[in-house]
Short mmCIF file of C-alpha atoms in Angstrom, two decimals:
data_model
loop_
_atom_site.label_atom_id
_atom_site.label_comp_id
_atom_site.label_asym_id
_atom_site.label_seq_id
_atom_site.Cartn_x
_atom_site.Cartn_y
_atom_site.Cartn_z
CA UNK N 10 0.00 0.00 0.00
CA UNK N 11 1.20 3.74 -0.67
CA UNK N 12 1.30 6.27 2.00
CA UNK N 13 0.11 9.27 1.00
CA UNK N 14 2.42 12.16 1.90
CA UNK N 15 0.18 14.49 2.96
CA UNK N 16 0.84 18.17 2.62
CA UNK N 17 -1.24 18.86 6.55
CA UNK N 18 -4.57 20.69 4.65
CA UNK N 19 -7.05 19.21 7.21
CA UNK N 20 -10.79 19.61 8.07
CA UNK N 21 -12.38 18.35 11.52
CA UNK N 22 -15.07 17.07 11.53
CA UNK N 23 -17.09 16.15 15.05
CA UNK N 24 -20.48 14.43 15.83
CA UNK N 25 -22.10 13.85 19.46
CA UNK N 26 -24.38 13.56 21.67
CA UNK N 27 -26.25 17.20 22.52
CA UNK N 28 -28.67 15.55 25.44
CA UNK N 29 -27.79 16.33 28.66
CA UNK N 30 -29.45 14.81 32.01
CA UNK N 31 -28.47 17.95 34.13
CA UNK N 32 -28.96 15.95 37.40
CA UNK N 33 -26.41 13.70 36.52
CA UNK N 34 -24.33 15.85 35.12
CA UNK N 35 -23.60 18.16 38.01
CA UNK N 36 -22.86 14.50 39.79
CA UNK N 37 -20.17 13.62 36.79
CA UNK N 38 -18.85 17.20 37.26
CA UNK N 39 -17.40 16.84 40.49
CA UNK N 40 -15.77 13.25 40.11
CA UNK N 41 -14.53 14.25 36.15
CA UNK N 42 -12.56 16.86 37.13
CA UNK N 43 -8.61 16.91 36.66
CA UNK N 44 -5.89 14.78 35.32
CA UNK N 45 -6.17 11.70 33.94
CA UNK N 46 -3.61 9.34 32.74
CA UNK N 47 -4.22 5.85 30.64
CA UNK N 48 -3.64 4.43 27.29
CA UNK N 49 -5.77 3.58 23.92
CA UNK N 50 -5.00 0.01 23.55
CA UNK N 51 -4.11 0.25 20.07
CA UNK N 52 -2.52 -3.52 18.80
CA UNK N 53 1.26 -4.13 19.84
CA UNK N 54 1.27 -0.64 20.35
CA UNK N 55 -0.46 0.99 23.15
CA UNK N 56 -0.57 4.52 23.22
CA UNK N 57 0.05 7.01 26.08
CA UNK N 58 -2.27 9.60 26.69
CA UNK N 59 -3.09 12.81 29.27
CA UNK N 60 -6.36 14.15 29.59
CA UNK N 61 -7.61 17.14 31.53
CA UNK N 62 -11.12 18.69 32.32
CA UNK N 63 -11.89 22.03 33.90
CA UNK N 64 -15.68 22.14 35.26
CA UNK N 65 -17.22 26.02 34.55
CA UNK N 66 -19.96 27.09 32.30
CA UNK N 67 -19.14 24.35 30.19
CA UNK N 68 -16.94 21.83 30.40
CA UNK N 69 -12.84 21.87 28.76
CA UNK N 70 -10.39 19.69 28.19
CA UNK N 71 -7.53 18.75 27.15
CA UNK N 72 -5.29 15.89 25.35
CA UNK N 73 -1.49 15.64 25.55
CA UNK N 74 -0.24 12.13 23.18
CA UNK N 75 3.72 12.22 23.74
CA UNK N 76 4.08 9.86 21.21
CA UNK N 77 2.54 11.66 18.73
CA UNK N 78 4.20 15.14 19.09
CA UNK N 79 0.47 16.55 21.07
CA UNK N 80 0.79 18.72 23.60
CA UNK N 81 -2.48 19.99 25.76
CA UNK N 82 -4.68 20.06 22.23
CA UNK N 83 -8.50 21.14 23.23
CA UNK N 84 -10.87 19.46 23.72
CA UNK N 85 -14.24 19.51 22.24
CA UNK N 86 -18.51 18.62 22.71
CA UNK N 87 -17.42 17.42 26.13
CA UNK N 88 -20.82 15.91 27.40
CA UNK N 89 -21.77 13.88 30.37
CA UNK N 90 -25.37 12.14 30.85
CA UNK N 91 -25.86 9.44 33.84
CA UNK N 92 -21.93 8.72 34.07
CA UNK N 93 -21.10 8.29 30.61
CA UNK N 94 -18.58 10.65 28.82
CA UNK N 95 -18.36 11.93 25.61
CA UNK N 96 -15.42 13.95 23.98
CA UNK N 97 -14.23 14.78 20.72
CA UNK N 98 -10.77 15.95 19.51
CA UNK N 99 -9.39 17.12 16.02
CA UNK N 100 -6.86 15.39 14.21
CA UNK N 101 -5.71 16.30 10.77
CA UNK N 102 -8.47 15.28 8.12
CA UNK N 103 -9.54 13.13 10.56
CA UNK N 104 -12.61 12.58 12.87
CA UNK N 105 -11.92 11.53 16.28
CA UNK N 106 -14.12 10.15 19.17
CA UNK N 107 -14.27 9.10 22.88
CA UNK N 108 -17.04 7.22 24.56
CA UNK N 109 -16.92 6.29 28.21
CA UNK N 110 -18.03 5.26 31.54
CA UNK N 111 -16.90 7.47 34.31
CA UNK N 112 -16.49 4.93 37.68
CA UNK N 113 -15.14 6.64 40.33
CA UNK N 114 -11.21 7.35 39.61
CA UNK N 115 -11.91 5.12 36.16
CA UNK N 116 -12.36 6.46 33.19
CA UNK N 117 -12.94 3.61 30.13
CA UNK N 118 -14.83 3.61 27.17
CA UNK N 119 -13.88 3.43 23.18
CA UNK N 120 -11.65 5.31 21.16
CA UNK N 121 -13.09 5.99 17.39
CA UNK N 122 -11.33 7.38 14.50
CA UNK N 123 -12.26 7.38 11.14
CA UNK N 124 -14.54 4.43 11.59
CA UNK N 125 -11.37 2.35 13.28
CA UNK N 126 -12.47 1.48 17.07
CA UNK N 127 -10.30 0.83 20.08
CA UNK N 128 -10.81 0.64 23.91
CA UNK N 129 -8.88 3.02 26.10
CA UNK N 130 -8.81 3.37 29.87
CA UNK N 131 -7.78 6.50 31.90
CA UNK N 132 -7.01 6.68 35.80
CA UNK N 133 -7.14 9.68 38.17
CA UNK N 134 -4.01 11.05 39.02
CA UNK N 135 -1.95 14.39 39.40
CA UNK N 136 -0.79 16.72 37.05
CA UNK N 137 3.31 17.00 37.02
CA UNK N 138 4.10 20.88 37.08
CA UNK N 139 6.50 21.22 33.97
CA UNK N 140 8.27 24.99 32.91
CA UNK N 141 8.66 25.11 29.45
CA UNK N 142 12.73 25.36 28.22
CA UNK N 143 13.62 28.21 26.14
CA UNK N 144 13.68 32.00 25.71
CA UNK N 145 10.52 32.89 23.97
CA UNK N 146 8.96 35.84 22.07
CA UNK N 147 5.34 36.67 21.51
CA UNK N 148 3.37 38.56 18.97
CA UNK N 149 -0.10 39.40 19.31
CA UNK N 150 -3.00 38.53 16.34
CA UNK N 151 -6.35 38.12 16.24
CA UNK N 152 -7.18 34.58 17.35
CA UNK N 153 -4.61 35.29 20.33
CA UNK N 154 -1.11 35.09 21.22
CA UNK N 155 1.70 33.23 19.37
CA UNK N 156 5.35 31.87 20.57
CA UNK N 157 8.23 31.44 18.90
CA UNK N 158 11.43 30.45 20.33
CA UNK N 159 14.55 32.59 20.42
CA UNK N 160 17.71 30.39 20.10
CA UNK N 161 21.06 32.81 20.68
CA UNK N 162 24.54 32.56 20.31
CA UNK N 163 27.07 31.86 23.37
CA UNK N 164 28.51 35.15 24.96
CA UNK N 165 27.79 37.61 22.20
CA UNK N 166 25.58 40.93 23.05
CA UNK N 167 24.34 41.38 19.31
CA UNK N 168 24.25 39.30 16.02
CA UNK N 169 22.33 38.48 13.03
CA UNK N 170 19.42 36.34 13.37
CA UNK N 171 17.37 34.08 11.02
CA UNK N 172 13.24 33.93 11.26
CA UNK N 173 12.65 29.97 9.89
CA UNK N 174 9.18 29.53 8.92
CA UNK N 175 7.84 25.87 9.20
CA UNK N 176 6.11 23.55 6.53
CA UNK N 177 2.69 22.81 6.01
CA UNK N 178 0.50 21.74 8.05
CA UNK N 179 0.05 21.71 12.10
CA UNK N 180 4.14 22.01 12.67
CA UNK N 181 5.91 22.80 15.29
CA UNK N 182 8.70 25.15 15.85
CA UNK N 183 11.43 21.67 15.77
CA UNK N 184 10.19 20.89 12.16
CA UNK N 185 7.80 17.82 13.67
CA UNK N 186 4.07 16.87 12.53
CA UNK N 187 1.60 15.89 15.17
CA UNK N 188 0.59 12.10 14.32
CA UNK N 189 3.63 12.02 12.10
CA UNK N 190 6.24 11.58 14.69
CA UNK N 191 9.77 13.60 15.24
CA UNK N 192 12.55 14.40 13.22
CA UNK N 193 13.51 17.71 15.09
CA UNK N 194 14.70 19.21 11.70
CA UNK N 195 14.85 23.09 12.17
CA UNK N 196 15.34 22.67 15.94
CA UNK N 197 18.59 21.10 14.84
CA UNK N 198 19.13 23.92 11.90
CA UNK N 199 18.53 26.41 14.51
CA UNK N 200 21.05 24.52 17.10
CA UNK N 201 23.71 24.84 14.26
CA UNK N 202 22.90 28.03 13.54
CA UNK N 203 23.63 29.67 16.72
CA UNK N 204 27.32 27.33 16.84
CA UNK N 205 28.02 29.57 13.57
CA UNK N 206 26.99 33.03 15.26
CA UNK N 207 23.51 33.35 13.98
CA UNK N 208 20.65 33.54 16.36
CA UNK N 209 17.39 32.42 15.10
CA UNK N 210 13.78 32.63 16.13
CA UNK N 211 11.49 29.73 14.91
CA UNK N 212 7.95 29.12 15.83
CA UNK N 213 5.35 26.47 16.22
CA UNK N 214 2.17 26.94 13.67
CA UNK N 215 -1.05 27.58 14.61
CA UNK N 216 -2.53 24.25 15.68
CA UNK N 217 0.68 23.25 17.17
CA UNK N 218 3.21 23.21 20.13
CA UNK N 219 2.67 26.52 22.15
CA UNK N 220 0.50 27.72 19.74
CA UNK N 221 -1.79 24.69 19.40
CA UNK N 222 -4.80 27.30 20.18
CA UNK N 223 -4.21 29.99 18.32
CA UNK N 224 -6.27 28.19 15.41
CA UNK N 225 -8.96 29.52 13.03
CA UNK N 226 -11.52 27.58 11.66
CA UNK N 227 -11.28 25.61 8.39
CA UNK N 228 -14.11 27.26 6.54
CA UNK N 229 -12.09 31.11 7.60
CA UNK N 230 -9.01 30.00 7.25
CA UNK N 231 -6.75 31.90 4.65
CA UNK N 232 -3.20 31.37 3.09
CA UNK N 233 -2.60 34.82 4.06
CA UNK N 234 -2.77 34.64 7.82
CA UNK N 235 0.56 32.67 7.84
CA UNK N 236 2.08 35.41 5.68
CA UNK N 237 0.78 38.20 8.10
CA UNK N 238 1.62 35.95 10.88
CA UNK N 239 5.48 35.98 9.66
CA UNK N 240 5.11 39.91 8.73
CA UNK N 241 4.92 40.36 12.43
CA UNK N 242 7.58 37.83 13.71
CA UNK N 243 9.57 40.27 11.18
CA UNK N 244 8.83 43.12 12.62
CA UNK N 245 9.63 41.96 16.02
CA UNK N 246 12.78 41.25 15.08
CA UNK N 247 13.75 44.42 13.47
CA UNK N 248 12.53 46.25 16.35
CA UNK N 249 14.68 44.01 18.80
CA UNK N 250 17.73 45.74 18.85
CA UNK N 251 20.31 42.56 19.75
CA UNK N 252 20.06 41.85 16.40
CA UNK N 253 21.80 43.21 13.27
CA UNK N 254 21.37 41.46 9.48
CA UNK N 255 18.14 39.55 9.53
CA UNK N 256 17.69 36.09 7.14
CA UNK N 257 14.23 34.58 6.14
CA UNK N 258 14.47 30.41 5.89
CA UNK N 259 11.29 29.04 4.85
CA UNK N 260 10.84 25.40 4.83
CA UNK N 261 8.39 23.71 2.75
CA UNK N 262 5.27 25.70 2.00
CA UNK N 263 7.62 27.91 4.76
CA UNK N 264 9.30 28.84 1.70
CA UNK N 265 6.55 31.10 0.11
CA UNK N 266 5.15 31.75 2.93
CA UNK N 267 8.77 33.46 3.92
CA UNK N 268 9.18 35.29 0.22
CA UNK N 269 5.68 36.99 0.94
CA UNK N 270 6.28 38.35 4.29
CA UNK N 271 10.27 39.10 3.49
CA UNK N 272 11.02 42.68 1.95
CA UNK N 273 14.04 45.09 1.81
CA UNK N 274 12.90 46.82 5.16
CA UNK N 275 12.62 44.20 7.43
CA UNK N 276 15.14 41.34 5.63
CA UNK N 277 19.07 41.28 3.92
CA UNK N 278 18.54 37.71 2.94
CA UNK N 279 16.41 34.89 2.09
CA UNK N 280 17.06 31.13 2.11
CA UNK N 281 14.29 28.73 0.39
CA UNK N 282 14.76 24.98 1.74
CA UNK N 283 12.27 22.96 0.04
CA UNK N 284 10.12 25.17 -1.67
CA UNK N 285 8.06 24.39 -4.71
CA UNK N 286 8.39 26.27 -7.70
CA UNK N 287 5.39 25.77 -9.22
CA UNK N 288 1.84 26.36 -7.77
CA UNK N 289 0.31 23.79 -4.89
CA UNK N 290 -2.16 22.64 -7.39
CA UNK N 291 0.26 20.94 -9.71
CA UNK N 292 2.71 19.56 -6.44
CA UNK N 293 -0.31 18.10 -4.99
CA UNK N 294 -1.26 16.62 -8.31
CA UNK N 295 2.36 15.00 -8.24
CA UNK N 296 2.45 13.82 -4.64
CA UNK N 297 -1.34 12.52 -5.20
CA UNK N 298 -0.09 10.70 -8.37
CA UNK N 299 2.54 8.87 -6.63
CA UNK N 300 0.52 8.08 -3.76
CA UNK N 301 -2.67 7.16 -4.72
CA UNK N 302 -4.39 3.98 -6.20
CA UNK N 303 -5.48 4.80 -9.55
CA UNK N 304 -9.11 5.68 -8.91
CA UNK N 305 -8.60 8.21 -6.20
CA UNK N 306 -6.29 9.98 -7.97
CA UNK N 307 -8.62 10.08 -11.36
CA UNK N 308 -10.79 11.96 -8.70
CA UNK N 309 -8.16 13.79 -7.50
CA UNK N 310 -7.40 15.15 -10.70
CA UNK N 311 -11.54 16.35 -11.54
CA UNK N 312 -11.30 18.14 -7.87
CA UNK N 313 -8.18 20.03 -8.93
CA UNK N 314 -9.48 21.33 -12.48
CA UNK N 315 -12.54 22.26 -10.67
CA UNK N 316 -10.37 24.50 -8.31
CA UNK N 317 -7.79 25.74 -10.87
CA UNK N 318 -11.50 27.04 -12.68
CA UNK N 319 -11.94 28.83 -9.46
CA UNK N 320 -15.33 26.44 -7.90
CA UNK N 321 -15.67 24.47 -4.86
CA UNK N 322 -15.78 20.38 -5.04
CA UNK N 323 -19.15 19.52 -2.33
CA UNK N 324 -19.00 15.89 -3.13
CA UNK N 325 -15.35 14.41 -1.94
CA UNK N 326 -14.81 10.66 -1.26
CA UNK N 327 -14.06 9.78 2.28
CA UNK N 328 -10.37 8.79 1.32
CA UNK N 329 -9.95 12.17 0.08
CA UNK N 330 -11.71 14.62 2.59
CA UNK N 331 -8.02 15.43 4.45
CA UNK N 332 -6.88 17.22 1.33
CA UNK N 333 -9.67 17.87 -0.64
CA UNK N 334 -13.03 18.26 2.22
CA UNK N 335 -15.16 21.31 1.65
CA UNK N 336 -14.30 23.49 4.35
CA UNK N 337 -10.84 23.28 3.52
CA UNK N 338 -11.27 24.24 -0.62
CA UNK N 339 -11.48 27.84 0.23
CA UNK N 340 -8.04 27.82 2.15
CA UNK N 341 -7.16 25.78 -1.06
CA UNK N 342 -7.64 28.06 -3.34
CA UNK N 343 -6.55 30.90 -1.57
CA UNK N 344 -2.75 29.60 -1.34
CA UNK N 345 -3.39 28.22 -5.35
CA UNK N 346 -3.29 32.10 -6.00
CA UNK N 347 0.12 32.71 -5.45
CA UNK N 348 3.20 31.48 -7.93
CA UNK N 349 6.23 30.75 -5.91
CA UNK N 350 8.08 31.91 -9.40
CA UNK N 351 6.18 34.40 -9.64
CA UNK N 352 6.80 35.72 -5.70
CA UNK N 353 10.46 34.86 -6.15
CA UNK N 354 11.25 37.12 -9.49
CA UNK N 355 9.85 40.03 -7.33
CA UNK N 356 11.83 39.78 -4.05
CA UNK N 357 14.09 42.20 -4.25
CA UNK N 358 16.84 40.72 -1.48
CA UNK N 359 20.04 37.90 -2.21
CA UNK N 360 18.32 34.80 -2.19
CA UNK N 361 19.86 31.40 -1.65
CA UNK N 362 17.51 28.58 -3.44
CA UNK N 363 18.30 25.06 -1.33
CA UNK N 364 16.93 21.56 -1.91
CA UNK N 365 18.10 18.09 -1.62
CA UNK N 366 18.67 15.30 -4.58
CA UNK N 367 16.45 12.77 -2.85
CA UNK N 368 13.49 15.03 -2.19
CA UNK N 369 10.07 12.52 -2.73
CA UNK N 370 7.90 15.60 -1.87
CA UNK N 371 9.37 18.66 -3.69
CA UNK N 372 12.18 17.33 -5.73
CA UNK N 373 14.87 19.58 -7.38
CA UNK N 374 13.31 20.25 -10.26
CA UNK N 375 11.15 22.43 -8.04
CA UNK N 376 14.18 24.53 -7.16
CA UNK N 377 15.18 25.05 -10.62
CA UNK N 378 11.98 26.46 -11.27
CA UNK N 379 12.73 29.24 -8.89
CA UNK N 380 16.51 29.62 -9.83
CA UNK N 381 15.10 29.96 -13.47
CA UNK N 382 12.31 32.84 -12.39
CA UNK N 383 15.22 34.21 -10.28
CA UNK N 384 18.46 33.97 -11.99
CA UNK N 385 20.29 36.32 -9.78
CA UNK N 386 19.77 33.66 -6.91
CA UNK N 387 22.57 31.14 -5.85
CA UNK N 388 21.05 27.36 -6.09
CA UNK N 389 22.61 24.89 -3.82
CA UNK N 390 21.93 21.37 -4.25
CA UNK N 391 22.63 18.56 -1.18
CA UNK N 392 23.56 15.79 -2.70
CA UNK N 393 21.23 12.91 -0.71
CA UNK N 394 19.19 15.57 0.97
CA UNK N 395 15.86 14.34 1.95
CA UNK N 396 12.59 16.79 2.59
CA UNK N 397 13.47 16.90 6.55
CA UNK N 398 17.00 17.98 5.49
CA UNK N 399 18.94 14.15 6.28
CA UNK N 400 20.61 12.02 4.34
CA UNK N 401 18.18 9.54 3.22
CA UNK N 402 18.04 6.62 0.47
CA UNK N 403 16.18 7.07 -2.61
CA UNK N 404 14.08 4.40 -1.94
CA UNK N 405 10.53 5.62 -0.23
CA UNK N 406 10.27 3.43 2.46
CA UNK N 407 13.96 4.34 3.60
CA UNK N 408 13.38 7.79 3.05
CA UNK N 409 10.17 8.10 5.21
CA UNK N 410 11.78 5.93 8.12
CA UNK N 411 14.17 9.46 8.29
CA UNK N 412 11.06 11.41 9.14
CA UNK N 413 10.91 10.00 12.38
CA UNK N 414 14.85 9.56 13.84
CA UNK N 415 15.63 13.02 15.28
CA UNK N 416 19.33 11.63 16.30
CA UNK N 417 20.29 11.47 12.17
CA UNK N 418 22.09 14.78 11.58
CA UNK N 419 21.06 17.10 9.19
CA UNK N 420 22.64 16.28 5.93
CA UNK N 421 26.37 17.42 5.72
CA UNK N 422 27.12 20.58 3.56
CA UNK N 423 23.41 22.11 4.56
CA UNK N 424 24.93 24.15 7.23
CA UNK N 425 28.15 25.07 5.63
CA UNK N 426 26.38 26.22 2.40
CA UNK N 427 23.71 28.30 4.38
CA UNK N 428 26.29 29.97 6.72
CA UNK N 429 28.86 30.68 3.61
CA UNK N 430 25.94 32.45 1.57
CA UNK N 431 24.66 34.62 4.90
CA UNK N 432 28.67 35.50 5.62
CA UNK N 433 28.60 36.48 1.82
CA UNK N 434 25.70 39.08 2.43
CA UNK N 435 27.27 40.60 5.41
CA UNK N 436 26.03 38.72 8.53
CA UNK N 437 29.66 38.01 9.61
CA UNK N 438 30.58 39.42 12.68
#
C-alpha cells in the first residue's frame, strides 16, 4: 500500500451527543474533574495519553499524546449524561471520538477514528508541574497570542538572526508533525545556527506546540494569515535591537510563505529549503499521483481542475476529505493564488535557493523552477538531501523511516552552504 504524503490541509469534523441529564451531570462534574492518565489500547502498540477537564460554564479539556508530538490540544462537545462521557478531539483530516463510563477514579470507554475502534482506559491522578525550556517571544494577532522560540549565540551581546518559517500543516517550531512523529529538523538547523553566530527565532504553527490554540476555523481559514503571521515575527525582530542582518528560511510551504512576508525593510537575505516552484495545485497533483491507487487519484485530478476554474468540489470521497473536504477548498484556493516563481522574481533581497537530490515531496526540479524565475539567486543542491533535510536513500520506504529519527544529523554541507551564503551578504561578525 502507498502512504500518501500528505501536505497537513485538514478539516475536523465532530459528531455527538447534545442531550444532557443535568442531574447527573452536576454529579459527573465533580468526580470528572482533573488529570487523567491511561492508554488507547491500540494492537502491539499501546498509546500514552493525558487528559484534563476544567468544570465552569461548560466543560474543557484537554489531550497531551507524547508519542505523537500533542501537547495539551482542546478538547471539544465534552458531554456527560448518567456517568457516561463523551469527547471529541481534532486530528488532521480526521474525525476523532471518545465514549466512556466514568467509575469513580476510572475512566474507560472506546476510542473511534475514522470508523477504526479501540478501547482506552484512563485513571485519576496528578498533574506534574512542567516549565517550558527556552527564551521565547510573543506577537499578538487576532485569534490570540503566538510563541516562537529565540535560540542565541554563546557570549555575544548582538548578532544576526534568522526567522525559519515551518512547513505545512500543524508544525511545530522543531520541524515535527503531530501524528507524524519527530525528526527535530529546524530545531537542529537552529542549534547549528547559533554554533556559527547566527541567532534564530522559529515558531510552532497555529494548531501546534505553544500555539496549538491559536487556530482559526477551516471554513475562515486563509493562506494569508501565515504570511501576516510571519510579517509580524519580522517586525519583532527588526525592532529588537540585539540583532543586526536579519535572514528569512522558509521550509516547505515555509518557503513562500517566507518570500511573501520578506522585503528590503525588514530582511538582507532569504534562504528557500524545500520550496516548490510551481503552484500547490500541480505539487499536490504529483504527490497525489505517486501516492494514490489509480481511482482516487482520477478523482483527484476532476477536484483540482474544478479548483484551478476557481469552484468548490461539495462531493469528496471519504479517502480524500483530508486534502480535498469542503471546508478546507477555500483555504485551497486561496494559497493556489500565489506562484512561488512568480513571488520569487519580485523579491528584491540575495536569495539562496536550497533543496536536496532525494526530495520525494518537492524534488529539485522544483528549485530550478525558482533559480530559473530568479536567476540572480545562488542554487545549492545537497547531494542525498531528503525533505526533513537528512541524508536519506532514494528508496521511499527508507526515506520516510528518516522522518521520524531526530538523532540522524542534518545532511552534511546544509549548514556550511547556508552559513557561507549569509557570511557572503554581510552577517559576519
Amino acid at each position: 500500500m502507498k502512504k500518501l504524503l500528505m501536505l497537513g490541509i485538514v478539516l475536523f469534523i465532530f459528531t455527538g451527543c447534545n442531550e444532557k441529564n443535568e442531574e447527573a451531570e452536576g454529579q459527573g462534574n465533580k468526580e470528572m474533574e482533573g488529570h487523567w492518565e491511561g492508554e488507547i489500547q491500540i494492537p502491539n502498540q499501546p498509546l500514552n495519553i493525558l487528559v484534563d477537564f476544567q468544570s465552569g460554564e461548560e466543560w474543557t479539556g484537554t489531550i497531551t499524546i507524547p508519542a505523537q508530538n500533542v501537547t495539551d490540544f482542546s478538547l471539544t462537545e465534552i458531554d456527560t449524561n448518567e456517568g457516561s462521557v463523551s469527547f471529541q478531539m481534532p486530528l488532521p483530516g480526521q474525525s476523532v471520538q471518545f465514549d466512556g463510563k466514568l467509575e469513580g477514579e476510572q475512566l474507560s470507554g472506546t476510542f473511534t477514528q475514522n470508523g477504526q475502534t479501540f478501547p482506552f482506559l484512563l485513571r485519576k491522578g496528578e498533574k506534574e508541574a512542567k516549565e517550558e525550556e527556552g527564551d521565547f517571544l510573543s506577537i499578538e494577532t487576532s485569534t490570540g497570542k503566538l510563541y516562537g522560540e529565540l535560540l542565541v549565540p554563546e557570549k555575544e551581546e548582538s548578532y544576526p538572526v534568522a526567522l525559519i518559517i515551518p512547513g505545512s500543516g500543524p508544525t511545530d517550531r522543531n520541524g515535527n508533525s503531530q501524528g507524524a512523529g519527530n525528526n527535530d529538523s529546524l530545531k537542529l538547523l537552529a542549534e547549528s545556527l547559533a554554533d556559527k553566530g547566527v541567532a534564530s527565532l522559529r515558531y510552532d504553527k497555529r494548531g501546534a506546540g505553544k500555539n496549538i490554540n491559536a487556530v482559526t476555523g477551516n471554513s475562515e481559514m486563509r493562506f494569508e494569515v501565515f504570511i501576516d503571521d510571519a510579517k509580524q515575527w519580522l517586525e519583532t525582530l527588526e525592532d529588537d535591537k540585539r540583532f543586526t542582518n536579519i535572514a528569512v528560511i522558509g521550509h516547505s510551504q515555509g518557503s513562500l510563505v517566507g518570500m511573501m512576508a520578506s522585503g528590503a525593510e525588514t530582511t538582507e537575505a532569504f534562504i528557500s529549503l524545500a520550496g516548490a516552484g510551481q503552484t500547490i495545485d500541480h505539487v499536490l497533483e504529483k504527490q497525489l499521483g505517486d501516492s494514490l491507487p489509480e481511482d482516487l487519484f482520477k478523482e483527484s485530478q476532476t477536484i483540482l481542475g474544478k479548483m484551478r476554474e476557481g469552484e468548490t468540489v461539495p462531493d469528496v470521497s471519504q479517502a480524500l476529505q483530508g486534502v480535498f473536504s469542503p471546508d478546507v477548498q477555500p483555504f485551497l484556493l486561496s494559497w493556489m493564488a500565489y506562484d512561488p516563481a512568480e513571488q520569487l522574481a519580485e523579491l528584491d533581497v540575495p536569495t539562496l535557493i536550497v533543496n536536496g537530490t532525494n526530495d520525494i515531496q518537492v524534488p529539485e526540479s522544483e528549485a530550478e523552477l525558482l533559480k530559473k524565475a530568479e536567476p540572480e539567486a545562488e542554487l545549492m543542491l545537497v547531494e542525498g538531501m531528503n525533505h526533513v533535510l537528512k541524508e536519506a536513500p532514494k528508496d521511499r520506504d527508507g526515506n520516510l523511516a528518516t522522518y521520524t529519527n531526530p538523532d540522524l544529523p542534518l545532511a552534511d554541507g546544509l549548514v556550511e552552504g547556508i552559513i557561507d551564503f549569509l557570511n557572503q551578504h554581510g552577517f559576519e561578525k
